[in-house]
Amino acid sequence: MKKIRHQFKMYLKMFQASIKSLAEYRVDFFVGLVSQLLYELIQIVFVIIVFQNTETIHGWNFYEVLLLCGLLNVAMGYVDFFFEEMYEVGPHYMKDGTFDILLLRPIHPLISIMANSRSLTSLGNILLGLFLCGYSLFHLHISITLSTILFLLFITFIGGMIMGAIITLLCVSSFWVWDSNEIMWSSFQLHRFAQYPITIYNSIIKFILIVITPFAFVSFFPASFLLGRDYGTLSFIAPIVALLFWVITIKMWNWGMKFYKSSGS
């Protein structure tokens, strides 16, 4: 327990230093923020186009699907904020030999990499997602009480941690493939399936979204709970899913490090 506290304190100090360095790149921040918002808005426009041709998707109306998108956007904001650096592990840390430096530090290399994530443009995702959640709940005539707000803040953070565990687990491929971004990006795009109710998919995709890459716990189950639909109570095991996936991820990372070979640069 003492070792875990030490690792966490070191992470906070390194993360704080990383955030302070962003003050030197304010223009990049605003450009990135606008670009990120435009990208996510395009996804929403696509949902609007879909509902111009149908009133419901497997019993879910426009505002209910918009709630799924909102939950997913907030969680993605946490992923971009805390885990963006994972995309640099293969092409930067492994290929350039920077990972050797991390091995000399008195903390786990994964902590060092995570602490370098500092994408403040992710705040756009979080704010847009919260707006979509509030907007959809209002039009669905669901009271936005303090308990609703606390549930949204808690479940979206847990959702972000689940998605963070998934992308970190995919990052383990960097120990064998330096250009691992394509593997990570293409596999992680499965999260886009979660912006629609999983009931529209076949049993194989449902299994993937619930068990293999549990994106259903990020949007579908929490939304079902807020809407009083079936399966909503499954959202309460999301913290257990997050913890389980992080245990698996850390074990896989430690296993992957046994195969690490320095680039020699």
PDB file of C-alpha atoms in Angstrom:
ATOM      1  CA  MET A   1       0.000   0.000   0.000  1.00  0.00           C
ATOM      2  CA  LYS A   2       2.872   2.352   0.833  1.00  0.00           C
ATOM      3  CA  LYS A   3       4.424   1.655  -2.575  1.00  0.00           C
ATOM      4  CA  ILE A   4       1.125   2.467  -4.332  1.00  0.00           C
ATOM      5  CA  ARG A   5       0.851   5.796  -2.468  1.00  0.00           C
ATOM      6  CA  HIS A   6       4.405   6.668  -3.465  1.00  0.00           C
ATOM      7  CA  GLN A   7       3.697   5.883  -7.135  1.00  0.00           C
ATOM      8  CA  PHE A   8       0.536   7.993  -7.032  1.00  0.00           C
ATOM      9  CA  LYS A   9       2.318  10.977  -5.449  1.00  0.00           C
ATOM     10  CA  MET A  10       5.058  10.807  -8.065  1.00  0.00           C
ATOM     11  CA  TYR A  11       2.429  10.659 -10.802  1.00  0.00           C
ATOM     12  CA  LEU A  12       0.714  13.800  -9.468  1.00  0.00           C
ATOM     13  CA  LYS A  13       3.995  15.730  -9.307  1.00  0.00           C
ATOM     14  CA  MET A  14       5.017  14.739 -12.838  1.00  0.00           C
ATOM     15  CA  PHE A  15       1.540  15.414 -14.194  1.00  0.00           C
ATOM     16  CA  GLN A  16       1.494  18.873 -12.585  1.00  0.00           C
ATOM     17  CA  ALA A  17       4.827  19.736 -14.210  1.00  0.00           C
ATOM     18  CA  SER A  18       3.529  18.487 -17.552  1.00  0.00           C
ATOM     19  CA  ILE A  19       0.421  20.676 -17.339  1.00  0.00           C
ATOM     20  CA  LYS A  20       2.462  23.785 -16.478  1.00  0.00           C
ATOM     21  CA  SER A  21       4.500  23.368 -19.656  1.00  0.00           C
ATOM     22  CA  LEU A  22       1.328  23.875 -21.696  1.00  0.00           C
ATOM     23  CA  ALA A  23       1.346  27.574 -20.808  1.00  0.00           C
ATOM     24  CA  GLU A  24       4.040  28.001 -23.449  1.00  0.00           C
ATOM     25  CA  TYR A  25       1.776  26.711 -26.234  1.00  0.00           C
ATOM     26  CA  ARG A  26      -1.514  28.607 -25.837  1.00  0.00           C
ATOM     27  CA  VAL A  27      -2.171  28.935 -29.575  1.00  0.00           C
ATOM     28  CA  ASP A  28      -1.772  25.178 -30.026  1.00  0.00           C
ATOM     29  CA  PHE A  29      -4.279  24.682 -27.229  1.00  0.00           C
ATOM     30  CA  PHE A  30      -6.994  26.812 -28.848  1.00  0.00           C
ATOM     31  CA  VAL A  31      -6.406  25.381 -32.318  1.00  0.00           C
ATOM     32  CA  GLY A  32      -6.520  21.850 -30.928  1.00  0.00           C
ATOM     33  CA  LEU A  33      -9.651  22.624 -28.909  1.00  0.00           C
ATOM     34  CA  VAL A  34     -11.524  23.950 -31.950  1.00  0.00           C
ATOM     35  CA  SER A  35     -10.372  21.027 -34.117  1.00  0.00           C
ATOM     36  CA  GLN A  36     -11.469  18.494 -31.496  1.00  0.00           C
ATOM     37  CA  LEU A  37     -14.883  20.126 -31.117  1.00  0.00           C
ATOM     38  CA  LEU A  38     -15.430  20.172 -34.881  1.00  0.00           C
ATOM     39  CA  TYR A  39     -14.513  16.492 -35.134  1.00  0.00           C
ATOM     40  CA  GLU A  40     -16.964  15.497 -32.411  1.00  0.00           C
ATOM     41  CA  LEU A  41     -19.703  17.751 -33.812  1.00  0.00           C
ATOM     42  CA  ILE A  42     -19.387  15.942 -37.143  1.00  0.00           C
ATOM     43  CA  GLN A  43     -20.199  12.692 -35.308  1.00  0.00           C
ATOM     44  CA  ILE A  44     -23.325  14.348 -33.856  1.00  0.00           C
ATOM     45  CA  VAL A  45     -24.338  15.633 -37.292  1.00  0.00           C
ATOM     46  CA  PHE A  46     -24.143  12.058 -38.559  1.00  0.00           C
ATOM     47  CA  VAL A  47     -26.564  10.979 -35.796  1.00  0.00           C
ATOM     48  CA  ILE A  48     -28.924  13.806 -36.794  1.00  0.00           C
ATOM     49  CA  ILE A  49     -28.823  12.635 -40.418  1.00  0.00           C
ATOM     50  CA  VAL A  50     -29.656   9.073 -39.342  1.00  0.00           C
ATOM     51  CA  PHE A  51     -32.760  10.273 -37.471  1.00  0.00           C
ATOM     52  CA  GLN A  52     -33.966  12.277 -40.435  1.00  0.00           C
ATOM     53  CA  ASN A  53     -34.822   8.916 -41.981  1.00  0.00           C
ATOM     54  CA  THR A  54     -36.220   7.140 -38.923  1.00  0.00           C
ATOM     55  CA  GLU A  55     -37.964   8.035 -35.666  1.00  0.00           C
ATOM     56  CA  THR A  56     -36.299   5.378 -33.528  1.00  0.00           C
ATOM     57  CA  ILE A  57     -33.410   2.928 -33.631  1.00  0.00           C
ATOM     58  CA  HIS A  58     -34.534  -0.326 -32.037  1.00  0.00           C
ATOM     59  CA  GLY A  59     -36.846   1.615 -29.726  1.00  0.00           C
ATOM     60  CA  TRP A  60     -34.391   4.410 -28.908  1.00  0.00           C
ATOM     61  CA  ASN A  61     -35.370   7.911 -30.036  1.00  0.00           C
ATOM     62  CA  PHE A  62     -33.066  10.772 -31.038  1.00  0.00           C
ATOM     63  CA  TYR A  63     -32.614  12.254 -27.557  1.00  0.00           C
ATOM     64  CA  GLU A  64     -31.938   8.848 -26.015  1.00  0.00           C
ATOM     65  CA  VAL A  65     -29.197   8.164 -28.572  1.00  0.00           C
ATOM     66  CA  LEU A  66     -27.903  11.695 -27.967  1.00  0.00           C
ATOM     67  CA  LEU A  67     -27.552  10.729 -24.295  1.00  0.00           C
ATOM     68  CA  LEU A  68     -25.373   7.778 -25.358  1.00  0.00           C
ATOM     69  CA  CYS A  69     -23.210  10.166 -27.380  1.00  0.00           C
ATOM     70  CA  GLY A  70     -22.926  12.548 -24.447  1.00  0.00           C
ATOM     71  CA  LEU A  71     -21.793   9.855 -22.014  1.00  0.00           C
ATOM     72  CA  LEU A  72     -19.275   8.581 -24.543  1.00  0.00           C
ATOM     73  CA  ASN A  73     -17.926  12.083 -25.223  1.00  0.00           C
ATOM     74  CA  VAL A  74     -17.286  12.836 -21.557  1.00  0.00           C
ATOM     75  CA  ALA A  75     -15.494   9.512 -21.078  1.00  0.00           C
ATOM     76  CA  MET A  76     -13.423  10.136 -24.219  1.00  0.00           C
ATOM     77  CA  GLY A  77     -12.442  13.498 -22.781  1.00  0.00           C
ATOM     78  CA  TYR A  78     -10.952  11.736 -19.762  1.00  0.00           C
ATOM     79  CA  VAL A  79      -9.145   9.306 -22.058  1.00  0.00           C
ATOM     80  CA  ASP A  80      -7.585  12.110 -24.104  1.00  0.00           C
ATOM     81  CA  PHE A  81      -6.617  13.981 -20.944  1.00  0.00           C
ATOM     82  CA  PHE A  82      -5.054  11.117 -18.999  1.00  0.00           C
ATOM     83  CA  PHE A  83      -3.995   8.603 -21.647  1.00  0.00           C
ATOM     84  CA  GLU A  84      -3.161  10.492 -24.854  1.00  0.00           C
ATOM     85  CA  GLU A  85       0.545   9.743 -24.424  1.00  0.00           C
ATOM     86  CA  MET A  86      -0.123   6.042 -24.989  1.00  0.00           C
ATOM     87  CA  TYR A  87      -0.089   6.716 -28.726  1.00  0.00           C
ATOM     88  CA  GLU A  88       3.556   7.817 -28.395  1.00  0.00           C
ATOM     89  CA  VAL A  89       4.837   4.654 -26.735  1.00  0.00           C
ATOM     90  CA  GLY A  90       5.682   2.772 -29.936  1.00  0.00           C
ATOM     91  CA  PRO A  91       6.854   5.531 -32.320  1.00  0.00           C
ATOM     92  CA  HIS A  92       8.592   7.603 -29.635  1.00  0.00           C
ATOM     93  CA  TYR A  93       9.509   5.784 -26.430  1.00  0.00           C
ATOM     94  CA  MET A  94      10.339   2.425 -28.025  1.00  0.00           C
ATOM     95  CA  LYS A  95      11.685   3.474 -31.405  1.00  0.00           C
ATOM     96  CA  ASP A  96      13.812   6.371 -30.124  1.00  0.00           C
ATOM     97  CA  GLY A  97      15.060   4.536 -27.039  1.00  0.00           C
ATOM     98  CA  THR A  98      13.423   6.987 -24.618  1.00  0.00           C
ATOM     99  CA  PHE A  99      11.925   4.036 -22.764  1.00  0.00           C
ATOM    100  CA  ASP A 100      15.430   3.244 -21.461  1.00  0.00           C
ATOM    101  CA  ILE A 101      15.357   6.496 -19.481  1.00  0.00           C
ATOM    102  CA  LEU A 102      12.027   5.566 -17.908  1.00  0.00           C
ATOM    103  CA  LEU A 103      13.474   2.258 -16.717  1.00  0.00           C
ATOM    104  CA  LEU A 104      16.074   4.190 -14.702  1.00  0.00           C
ATOM    105  CA  ARG A 105      13.459   6.155 -12.768  1.00  0.00           C
ATOM    106  CA  PRO A 106      12.327   4.947  -9.321  1.00  0.00           C
ATOM    107  CA  ILE A 107       8.707   4.600 -10.470  1.00  0.00           C
ATOM    108  CA  HIS A 108       6.867   2.299 -12.851  1.00  0.00           C
ATOM    109  CA  PRO A 109       7.432   3.316 -16.528  1.00  0.00           C
ATOM    110  CA  LEU A 110       3.687   3.281 -17.121  1.00  0.00           C
ATOM    111  CA  ILE A 111       3.264   6.011 -14.484  1.00  0.00           C
ATOM    112  CA  SER A 112       5.871   8.170 -16.222  1.00  0.00           C
ATOM    113  CA  ILE A 113       4.154   7.790 -19.597  1.00  0.00           C
ATOM    114  CA  MET A 114       0.697   8.541 -18.220  1.00  0.00           C
ATOM    115  CA  ALA A 115       2.020  11.617 -16.424  1.00  0.00           C
ATOM    116  CA  ASN A 116       3.145  13.069 -19.771  1.00  0.00           C
ATOM    117  CA  SER A 117      -0.440  13.081 -21.085  1.00  0.00           C
ATOM    118  CA  ARG A 118      -1.588  16.685 -21.021  1.00  0.00           C
ATOM    119  CA  SER A 119      -4.175  17.211 -23.740  1.00  0.00           C
ATOM    120  CA  LEU A 120      -6.230  20.126 -22.413  1.00  0.00           C
ATOM    121  CA  THR A 121      -8.158  20.096 -25.701  1.00  0.00           C
ATOM    122  CA  SER A 122      -9.964  17.133 -24.168  1.00  0.00           C
ATOM    123  CA  LEU A 123     -11.866  19.656 -22.041  1.00  0.00           C
ATOM    124  CA  GLY A 124     -13.865  20.356 -25.197  1.00  0.00           C
ATOM    125  CA  ASN A 125     -14.967  16.725 -25.284  1.00  0.00           C
ATOM    126  CA  ILE A 126     -15.971  16.804 -21.629  1.00  0.00           C
ATOM    127  CA  LEU A 127     -17.935  20.059 -21.908  1.00  0.00           C
ATOM    128  CA  LEU A 128     -19.645  18.980 -25.135  1.00  0.00           C
ATOM    129  CA  GLY A 129     -20.526  15.620 -23.603  1.00  0.00           C
ATOM    130  CA  LEU A 130     -21.983  17.190 -20.466  1.00  0.00           C
ATOM    131  CA  PHE A 131     -24.006  19.580 -22.618  1.00  0.00           C
ATOM    132  CA  LEU A 132     -25.383  16.691 -24.695  1.00  0.00           C
ATOM    133  CA  CYS A 133     -26.295  14.791 -21.520  1.00  0.00           C
ATOM    134  CA  GLY A 134     -28.094  17.797 -20.025  1.00  0.00           C
ATOM    135  CA  TYR A 135     -29.793  18.677 -23.324  1.00  0.00           C
ATOM    136  CA  SER A 136     -31.075  15.149 -23.892  1.00  0.00           C
ATOM    137  CA  LEU A 137     -32.267  14.676 -20.296  1.00  0.00           C
ATOM    138  CA  PHE A 138     -34.147  17.980 -20.483  1.00  0.00           C
ATOM    139  CA  HIS A 139     -35.975  16.957 -23.677  1.00  0.00           C
ATOM    140  CA  LEU A 140     -36.671  13.517 -22.227  1.00  0.00           C
ATOM    141  CA  HIS A 141     -38.314  15.238 -19.231  1.00  0.00           C
ATOM    142  CA  ILE A 142     -35.950  13.579 -16.769  1.00  0.00           C
ATOM    143  CA  SER A 143     -35.316  15.686 -13.669  1.00  0.00           C
ATOM    144  CA  ILE A 144     -31.692  16.771 -13.346  1.00  0.00           C
ATOM    145  CA  THR A 145     -31.303  16.422  -9.592  1.00  0.00           C
ATOM    146  CA  LEU A 146     -28.143  16.444  -7.500  1.00  0.00           C
ATOM    147  CA  SER A 147     -28.110  12.641  -7.468  1.00  0.00           C
ATOM    148  CA  THR A 148     -28.394  12.614 -11.287  1.00  0.00           C
ATOM    149  CA  ILE A 149     -25.463  15.022 -11.614  1.00  0.00           C
ATOM    150  CA  LEU A 150     -23.341  13.003  -9.179  1.00  0.00           C
ATOM    151  CA  PHE A 151     -24.199   9.803 -11.028  1.00  0.00           C
ATOM    152  CA  LEU A 152     -23.203  11.356 -14.363  1.00  0.00           C
ATOM    153  CA  LEU A 153     -19.895  12.672 -13.009  1.00  0.00           C
ATOM    154  CA  PHE A 154     -19.066   9.363 -11.351  1.00  0.00           C
ATOM    155  CA  ILE A 155     -20.116   7.002 -14.140  1.00  0.00           C
ATOM    156  CA  THR A 156     -18.414   9.047 -16.885  1.00  0.00           C
ATOM    157  CA  PHE A 157     -15.163   9.082 -14.911  1.00  0.00           C
ATOM    158  CA  ILE A 158     -15.403   5.322 -14.429  1.00  0.00           C
ATOM    159  CA  GLY A 159     -16.172   5.018 -18.136  1.00  0.00           C
ATOM    160  CA  GLY A 160     -13.041   7.015 -18.904  1.00  0.00           C
ATOM    161  CA  MET A 161     -10.990   4.696 -16.726  1.00  0.00           C
ATOM    162  CA  ILE A 162     -12.433   1.643 -18.509  1.00  0.00           C
ATOM    163  CA  MET A 163     -11.547   3.132 -21.884  1.00  0.00           C
ATOM    164  CA  GLY A 164      -8.140   4.158 -20.542  1.00  0.00           C
ATOM    165  CA  ALA A 165      -7.468   0.583 -19.474  1.00  0.00           C
ATOM    166  CA  ILE A 166      -8.466  -0.674 -22.928  1.00  0.00           C
ATOM    167  CA  ILE A 167      -6.192   1.729 -24.800  1.00  0.00           C
ATOM    168  CA  THR A 168      -3.323   1.028 -22.395  1.00  0.00           C
ATOM    169  CA  LEU A 169      -3.819  -2.700 -22.884  1.00  0.00           C
ATOM    170  CA  LEU A 170      -3.713  -2.211 -26.661  1.00  0.00           C
ATOM    171  CA  CYS A 171      -0.529  -0.216 -26.139  1.00  0.00           C
ATOM    172  CA  VAL A 172       1.230  -3.365 -24.895  1.00  0.00           C
ATOM    173  CA  SER A 173       1.622  -4.251 -28.574  1.00  0.00           C
ATOM    174  CA  SER A 174       4.309  -1.530 -28.697  1.00  0.00           C
ATOM    175  CA  PHE A 175       6.793  -3.947 -27.102  1.00  0.00           C
ATOM    176  CA  TRP A 176       6.749  -5.911 -30.351  1.00  0.00           C
ATOM    177  CA  VAL A 177       5.512  -3.388 -32.946  1.00  0.00           C
ATOM    178  CA  TRP A 178       6.993   0.118 -32.836  1.00  0.00           C
ATOM    179  CA  ASP A 179       4.415   1.488 -35.269  1.00  0.00           C
ATOM    180  CA  SER A 180       1.642   0.315 -32.967  1.00  0.00           C
ATOM    181  CA  ASN A 181      -0.592   3.361 -33.491  1.00  0.00           C
ATOM    182  CA  GLU A 182      -2.513   1.699 -36.306  1.00  0.00           C
ATOM    183  CA  ILE A 183      -3.244  -1.321 -34.115  1.00  0.00           C
ATOM    184  CA  MET A 184      -4.343   0.882 -31.247  1.00  0.00           C
ATOM    185  CA  TRP A 185      -6.383   3.337 -33.303  1.00  0.00           C
ATOM    186  CA  SER A 186      -8.211   0.774 -35.425  1.00  0.00           C
ATOM    187  CA  SER A 187      -9.045  -1.447 -32.435  1.00  0.00           C
ATOM    188  CA  PHE A 188     -10.082   1.452 -30.213  1.00  0.00           C
ATOM    189  CA  GLN A 189     -12.503   2.742 -32.871  1.00  0.00           C
ATOM    190  CA  LEU A 190     -14.860   0.035 -31.645  1.00  0.00           C
ATOM    191  CA  HIS A 191     -15.943   2.620 -29.079  1.00  0.00           C
ATOM    192  CA  ARG A 192     -17.963   4.301 -31.857  1.00  0.00           C
ATOM    193  CA  PHE A 193     -20.326   1.310 -31.728  1.00  0.00           C
ATOM    194  CA  ALA A 194     -21.212   2.433 -28.202  1.00  0.00           C
ATOM    195  CA  GLN A 195     -22.833   5.662 -29.384  1.00  0.00           C
ATOM    196  CA  TYR A 196     -25.801   3.548 -30.454  1.00  0.00           C
ATOM    197  CA  PRO A 197     -27.811   1.045 -28.364  1.00  0.00           C
ATOM    198  CA  ILE A 198     -25.997  -2.291 -28.379  1.00  0.00           C
ATOM    199  CA  THR A 199     -29.326  -4.056 -28.842  1.00  0.00           C
ATOM    200  CA  ILE A 200     -29.106  -3.281 -32.579  1.00  0.00           C
ATOM    201  CA  TYR A 201     -26.029  -5.481 -32.996  1.00  0.00           C
ATOM    202  CA  ASN A 202     -25.688  -9.244 -33.355  1.00  0.00           C
ATOM    203  CA  SER A 203     -24.576 -11.471 -30.482  1.00  0.00           C
ATOM    204  CA  ILE A 204     -20.894 -11.415 -31.477  1.00  0.00           C
ATOM    205  CA  ILE A 205     -20.625  -7.621 -31.410  1.00  0.00           C
ATOM    206  CA  LYS A 206     -22.626  -7.510 -28.162  1.00  0.00           C
ATOM    207  CA  PHE A 207     -20.145  -9.934 -26.612  1.00  0.00           C
ATOM    208  CA  ILE A 208     -17.225  -7.782 -27.763  1.00  0.00           C
ATOM    209  CA  LEU A 209     -18.794  -4.553 -26.419  1.00  0.00           C
ATOM    210  CA  ILE A 210     -19.682  -6.117 -23.065  1.00  0.00           C
ATOM    211  CA  VAL A 211     -16.813  -8.532 -22.354  1.00  0.00           C
ATOM    212  CA  ILE A 212     -13.794  -8.061 -24.645  1.00  0.00           C
ATOM    213  CA  THR A 213     -13.834  -4.263 -24.901  1.00  0.00           C
ATOM    214  CA  PRO A 214     -16.575  -3.297 -22.409  1.00  0.00           C
ATOM    215  CA  PHE A 215     -17.614   0.001 -23.991  1.00  0.00           C
ATOM    216  CA  ALA A 216     -21.228  -0.872 -23.119  1.00  0.00           C
ATOM    217  CA  PHE A 217     -20.409   0.075 -19.512  1.00  0.00           C
ATOM    218  CA  VAL A 218     -19.385   3.541 -20.711  1.00  0.00           C
ATOM    219  CA  SER A 219     -22.648   4.540 -22.393  1.00  0.00           C
ATOM    220  CA  PHE A 220     -25.357   1.893 -22.916  1.00  0.00           C
ATOM    221  CA  PHE A 221     -25.783   0.591 -19.353  1.00  0.00           C
ATOM    222  CA  PRO A 222     -25.533   4.042 -17.662  1.00  0.00           C
ATOM    223  CA  ALA A 223     -28.002   5.523 -20.186  1.00  0.00           C
ATOM    224  CA  SER A 224     -30.343   2.574 -19.637  1.00  0.00           C
ATOM    225  CA  PHE A 225     -30.283   3.285 -15.902  1.00  0.00           C
ATOM    226  CA  LEU A 226     -31.095   6.977 -16.375  1.00  0.00           C
ATOM    227  CA  LEU A 227     -33.903   6.089 -18.785  1.00  0.00           C
ATOM    228  CA  GLY A 228     -35.296   3.333 -16.567  1.00  0.00           C
ATOM    229  CA  ARG A 229     -34.672   0.690 -19.228  1.00  0.00           C
ATOM    230  CA  ASP A 230     -33.668  -2.946 -18.924  1.00  0.00           C
ATOM    231  CA  TYR A 231     -30.024  -3.684 -18.053  1.00  0.00           C
ATOM    232  CA  GLY A 232     -29.637  -0.297 -16.337  1.00  0.00           C
ATOM    233  CA  THR A 233     -28.601  -1.837 -13.029  1.00  0.00           C
ATOM    234  CA  LEU A 234     -25.543  -3.325 -14.748  1.00  0.00           C
ATOM    235  CA  SER A 235     -24.048   0.175 -14.733  1.00  0.00           C
ATOM    236  CA  PHE A 236     -23.311  -0.298 -11.017  1.00  0.00           C
ATOM    237  CA  ILE A 237     -20.747  -3.017 -11.719  1.00  0.00           C
ATOM    238  CA  ALA A 238     -18.810  -0.609 -13.969  1.00  0.00           C
ATOM    239  CA  PRO A 239     -16.298   0.197 -11.159  1.00  0.00           C
ATOM    240  CA  ILE A 240     -15.585  -3.538 -10.798  1.00  0.00           C
ATOM    241  CA  VAL A 241     -15.104  -3.819 -14.565  1.00  0.00           C
ATOM    242  CA  ALA A 242     -12.701  -0.860 -14.484  1.00  0.00           C
ATOM    243  CA  LEU A 243     -10.693  -2.358 -11.616  1.00  0.00           C
ATOM    244  CA  LEU A 244     -10.577  -5.794 -13.265  1.00  0.00           C
ATOM    245  CA  PHE A 245      -9.367  -4.391 -16.578  1.00  0.00           C
ATOM    246  CA  TRP A 246      -6.678  -2.312 -14.881  1.00  0.00           C
ATOM    247  CA  VAL A 247      -5.407  -5.372 -13.021  1.00  0.00           C
ATOM    248  CA  ILE A 248      -5.231  -7.243 -16.338  1.00  0.00           C
ATOM    249  CA  THR A 249      -3.627  -4.245 -18.073  1.00  0.00           C
ATOM    250  CA  ILE A 250      -0.885  -3.792 -15.478  1.00  0.00           C
ATOM    251  CA  LYS A 251      -0.092  -7.511 -15.480  1.00  0.00           C
ATOM    252  CA  MET A 252       0.106  -7.479 -19.292  1.00  0.00           C
ATOM    253  CA  TRP A 253       2.356  -4.410 -19.208  1.00  0.00           C
ATOM    254  CA  ASN A 254       4.716  -6.042 -16.756  1.00  0.00           C
ATOM    255  CA  TRP A 255       4.744  -9.162 -18.931  1.00  0.00           C
ATOM    256  CA  GLY A 256       5.388  -7.101 -22.066  1.00  0.00           C
ATOM    257  CA  MET A 257       8.358  -5.323 -20.467  1.00  0.00           C
ATOM    258  CA  LYS A 258      10.135  -8.685 -20.211  1.00  0.00           C
ATOM    259  CA  PHE A 259      10.351  -8.674 -24.004  1.00  0.00           C
ATOM    260  CA  TYR A 260      11.590  -5.101 -24.326  1.00  0.00           C
ATOM    261  CA  LYS A 261      14.805  -4.631 -26.243  1.00  0.00           C
ATOM    262  CA  SER A 262      16.517  -1.266 -26.395  1.00  0.00           C
ATOM    263  CA  SER A 263      16.712   0.435 -29.797  1.00  0.00           C
ATOM    264  CA  GLY A 264      20.407   1.050 -29.119  1.00  0.00           C
ATOM    265  CA  SER A 265      20.108   4.732 -30.078  1.00  0.00           C
TER     266      SER A 265
END
